[in-house]
Amino acid sequence: QVQLVESGGGLVQAGDSLRLSCTASGRTFSSYVMGYFRQAPGREREFVAAISRSGTTWLADSVKGRFTISRDNAKNTVYLQMNSLKPDDTAVYYCAATPSSRDYSSLRDYNYWGQGTQVTVSS
């Protein structure tokens, strides 16, 4: 069982930056693919970013060039650095983990989820 605790959300203005953190319990963090998804009001949860066990990263087209994902296995933590934020980035952001993935962008591939953290970007 893996528990994920998220932090770092908040209210910012367009163009600002935020860094989300997600810390996992357990001693097998390095063996998990980690992902971030987001859900805006009235919309489905969508893929944002993922990072493999070896550090390979994937980003949704909508955030490429603005967001980066990284991990620190010594701290059992994954980070989502969000720059040049836009009002369209407003959503609840969820951290997720899976021991293996065929499609890193698919919600169904992830076994464990954090509680979510609100990010609000004002114009």
PDB file of C-alpha atoms in Angstrom:
ATOM      1  CA  GLN A   1       0.000   0.000   0.000  1.00  0.00           C
ATOM      2  CA  VAL A   2       1.260   3.464  -0.906  1.00  0.00           C
ATOM      3  CA  GLN A   3      -0.036   6.692   0.567  1.00  0.00           C
ATOM      4  CA  LEU A   4       0.517   9.947  -1.288  1.00  0.00           C
ATOM      5  CA  VAL A   5       0.429  13.343   0.399  1.00  0.00           C
ATOM      6  CA  GLU A   6       0.362  16.423  -1.769  1.00  0.00           C
ATOM      7  CA  SER A   7       1.251  20.020  -1.030  1.00  0.00           C
ATOM      8  CA  GLY A   8       2.073  23.289  -2.748  1.00  0.00           C
ATOM      9  CA  GLY A   9      -1.194  24.415  -4.289  1.00  0.00           C
ATOM     10  CA  GLY A  10      -2.558  27.907  -3.940  1.00  0.00           C
ATOM     11  CA  LEU A  11      -3.894  31.066  -5.558  1.00  0.00           C
ATOM     12  CA  VAL A  12      -1.564  32.856  -7.961  1.00  0.00           C
ATOM     13  CA  GLN A  13      -1.761  35.329 -10.798  1.00  0.00           C
ATOM     14  CA  ALA A  14      -1.272  34.536 -14.462  1.00  0.00           C
ATOM     15  CA  GLY A  15       2.418  34.290 -15.268  1.00  0.00           C
ATOM     16  CA  ASP A  16       3.401  33.183 -11.763  1.00  0.00           C
ATOM     17  CA  SER A  17       4.996  29.890 -10.757  1.00  0.00           C
ATOM     18  CA  LEU A  18       4.133  27.157  -8.281  1.00  0.00           C
ATOM     19  CA  ARG A  19       5.789  23.929  -7.281  1.00  0.00           C
ATOM     20  CA  LEU A  20       3.681  20.981  -6.213  1.00  0.00           C
ATOM     21  CA  SER A  21       5.168  18.224  -4.073  1.00  0.00           C
ATOM     22  CA  CYS A  22       3.929  14.699  -3.528  1.00  0.00           C
ATOM     23  CA  THR A  23       5.510  12.553  -0.840  1.00  0.00           C
ATOM     24  CA  ALA A  24       4.945   8.803  -0.742  1.00  0.00           C
ATOM     25  CA  SER A  25       4.991   6.448   2.194  1.00  0.00           C
ATOM     26  CA  GLY A  26       6.910   3.206   2.050  1.00  0.00           C
ATOM     27  CA  ARG A  27      10.343   2.140   0.968  1.00  0.00           C
ATOM     28  CA  THR A  28       9.591   1.251  -2.651  1.00  0.00           C
ATOM     29  CA  PHE A  29       9.019   4.731  -4.049  1.00  0.00           C
ATOM     30  CA  SER A  30      11.837   4.352  -6.566  1.00  0.00           C
ATOM     31  CA  SER A  31      10.047   1.406  -8.156  1.00  0.00           C
ATOM     32  CA  TYR A  32       6.930   3.417  -9.054  1.00  0.00           C
ATOM     33  CA  VAL A  33       6.015   5.418 -12.095  1.00  0.00           C
ATOM     34  CA  MET A  34       4.684   8.715 -10.800  1.00  0.00           C
ATOM     35  CA  GLY A  35       2.154  10.946 -12.491  1.00  0.00           C
ATOM     36  CA  TYR A  36       0.217  14.160 -12.101  1.00  0.00           C
ATOM     37  CA  PHE A  37      -3.321  14.640 -13.334  1.00  0.00           C
ATOM     38  CA  ARG A  38      -5.707  17.565 -12.963  1.00  0.00           C
ATOM     39  CA  GLN A  39      -9.435  18.101 -12.935  1.00  0.00           C
ATOM     40  CA  ALA A  40     -11.153  21.408 -13.569  1.00  0.00           C
ATOM     41  CA  PRO A  41     -14.793  21.993 -12.569  1.00  0.00           C
ATOM     42  CA  GLY A  42     -17.145  20.261 -14.969  1.00  0.00           C
ATOM     43  CA  ARG A  43     -14.337  18.512 -16.817  1.00  0.00           C
ATOM     44  CA  GLU A  44     -12.816  15.061 -16.769  1.00  0.00           C
ATOM     45  CA  ARG A  45      -9.559  14.356 -15.015  1.00  0.00           C
ATOM     46  CA  GLU A  46      -6.715  14.737 -17.493  1.00  0.00           C
ATOM     47  CA  PHE A  47      -3.071  13.783 -17.731  1.00  0.00           C
ATOM     48  CA  VAL A  48      -0.475  16.462 -16.997  1.00  0.00           C
ATOM     49  CA  ALA A  49       2.911  14.793 -16.520  1.00  0.00           C
ATOM     50  CA  ALA A  50       4.618  11.539 -15.593  1.00  0.00           C
ATOM     51  CA  ILE A  51       8.085  10.324 -14.712  1.00  0.00           C
ATOM     52  CA  SER A  52       9.435   6.809 -14.997  1.00  0.00           C
ATOM     53  CA  ARG A  53      11.535   4.912 -12.504  1.00  0.00           C
ATOM     54  CA  SER A  54      14.649   5.881 -14.436  1.00  0.00           C
ATOM     55  CA  GLY A  55      13.680   9.549 -14.752  1.00  0.00           C
ATOM     56  CA  THR A  56      12.224   9.669 -18.247  1.00  0.00           C
ATOM     57  CA  THR A  57       9.512  12.308 -18.347  1.00  0.00           C
ATOM     58  CA  TRP A  58       6.359  12.875 -20.377  1.00  0.00           C
ATOM     59  CA  LEU A  59       4.261  16.014 -20.518  1.00  0.00           C
ATOM     60  CA  ALA A  60       0.867  16.864 -21.931  1.00  0.00           C
ATOM     61  CA  ASP A  61       1.060  19.131 -24.956  1.00  0.00           C
ATOM     62  CA  SER A  62      -0.822  21.840 -23.081  1.00  0.00           C
ATOM     63  CA  VAL A  63       1.964  22.194 -20.501  1.00  0.00           C
ATOM     64  CA  LYS A  64       5.112  21.492 -22.529  1.00  0.00           C
ATOM     65  CA  GLY A  65       7.629  24.282 -22.166  1.00  0.00           C
ATOM     66  CA  ARG A  66       5.994  25.492 -18.938  1.00  0.00           C
ATOM     67  CA  PHE A  67       5.839  22.524 -16.553  1.00  0.00           C
ATOM     68  CA  THR A  68       8.521  20.058 -15.519  1.00  0.00           C
ATOM     69  CA  ILE A  69       8.281  16.915 -13.416  1.00  0.00           C
ATOM     70  CA  SER A  70      11.122  15.513 -11.349  1.00  0.00           C
ATOM     71  CA  ARG A  71      11.660  13.060  -8.529  1.00  0.00           C
ATOM     72  CA  ASP A  72      13.928  12.690  -5.536  1.00  0.00           C
ATOM     73  CA  ASN A  73      13.972   9.021  -4.586  1.00  0.00           C
ATOM     74  CA  ALA A  74      15.948   9.720  -1.402  1.00  0.00           C
ATOM     75  CA  LYS A  75      13.042  11.880  -0.202  1.00  0.00           C
ATOM     76  CA  ASN A  76      10.252   9.717  -1.665  1.00  0.00           C
ATOM     77  CA  THR A  77       9.006  12.844  -3.383  1.00  0.00           C
ATOM     78  CA  VAL A  78       7.921  13.867  -6.860  1.00  0.00           C
ATOM     79  CA  TYR A  79       7.708  17.515  -7.887  1.00  0.00           C
ATOM     80  CA  LEU A  80       5.697  19.371 -10.494  1.00  0.00           C
ATOM     81  CA  GLN A  81       7.240  22.745 -11.279  1.00  0.00           C
ATOM     82  CA  MET A  82       4.686  24.966 -12.974  1.00  0.00           C
ATOM     83  CA  ASN A  83       5.845  28.171 -14.659  1.00  0.00           C
ATOM     84  CA  SER A  84       4.016  30.776 -16.727  1.00  0.00           C
ATOM     85  CA  LEU A  85       0.722  29.691 -15.249  1.00  0.00           C
ATOM     86  CA  LYS A  86      -2.479  30.497 -17.110  1.00  0.00           C
ATOM     87  CA  PRO A  87      -6.089  30.710 -15.916  1.00  0.00           C
ATOM     88  CA  ASP A  88      -6.738  27.506 -17.912  1.00  0.00           C
ATOM     89  CA  ASP A  89      -4.372  25.707 -15.530  1.00  0.00           C
ATOM     90  CA  THR A  90      -6.879  26.199 -12.700  1.00  0.00           C
ATOM     91  CA  ALA A  91      -7.821  22.769 -11.371  1.00  0.00           C
ATOM     92  CA  VAL A  92      -7.374  20.285  -8.572  1.00  0.00           C
ATOM     93  CA  TYR A  93      -4.054  18.555  -9.165  1.00  0.00           C
ATOM     94  CA  TYR A  94      -3.653  14.906  -8.210  1.00  0.00           C
ATOM     95  CA  CYS A  95      -0.503  12.890  -7.722  1.00  0.00           C
ATOM     96  CA  ALA A  96      -0.660   9.208  -8.683  1.00  0.00           C
ATOM     97  CA  ALA A  97       1.575   6.146  -8.551  1.00  0.00           C
ATOM     98  CA  THR A  98       1.757   2.824 -10.312  1.00  0.00           C
ATOM     99  CA  PRO A  99       4.278  -0.042 -10.157  1.00  0.00           C
ATOM    100  CA  SER A 100       4.015  -0.468 -13.912  1.00  0.00           C
ATOM    101  CA  SER A 101       2.337   1.297 -16.778  1.00  0.00           C
ATOM    102  CA  ARG A 102       1.497   0.561 -20.384  1.00  0.00           C
ATOM    103  CA  ASP A 103       0.086   4.018 -20.921  1.00  0.00           C
ATOM    104  CA  TYR A 104       1.509   6.592 -18.516  1.00  0.00           C
ATOM    105  CA  SER A 105      -1.191   9.063 -19.542  1.00  0.00           C
ATOM    106  CA  SER A 106      -4.109   6.792 -18.648  1.00  0.00           C
ATOM    107  CA  LEU A 107      -5.847   7.169 -15.296  1.00  0.00           C
ATOM    108  CA  ARG A 108      -6.638   3.463 -15.328  1.00  0.00           C
ATOM    109  CA  ASP A 109      -2.956   2.550 -15.106  1.00  0.00           C
ATOM    110  CA  TYR A 110      -2.508   4.199 -11.706  1.00  0.00           C
ATOM    111  CA  ASN A 111      -3.228   2.309  -8.491  1.00  0.00           C
ATOM    112  CA  TYR A 112      -2.676   4.982  -5.874  1.00  0.00           C
ATOM    113  CA  TRP A 113      -3.866   8.575  -5.686  1.00  0.00           C
ATOM    114  CA  GLY A 114      -3.239  11.588  -3.495  1.00  0.00           C
ATOM    115  CA  GLN A 115      -5.996  13.719  -2.017  1.00  0.00           C
ATOM    116  CA  GLY A 116      -5.518  16.515  -4.530  1.00  0.00           C
ATOM    117  CA  THR A 117      -4.398  20.102  -4.142  1.00  0.00           C
ATOM    118  CA  GLN A 118      -6.168  23.154  -5.543  1.00  0.00           C
ATOM    119  CA  VAL A 119      -4.365  25.433  -7.974  1.00  0.00           C
ATOM    120  CA  THR A 120      -6.155  28.637  -8.904  1.00  0.00           C
ATOM    121  CA  VAL A 121      -4.720  31.055 -11.452  1.00  0.00           C
ATOM    122  CA  SER A 122      -6.329  34.474 -11.693  1.00  0.00           C
ATOM    123  CA  SER A 123      -6.140  36.618 -14.814  1.00  0.00           C
TER     124      SER A 123
END
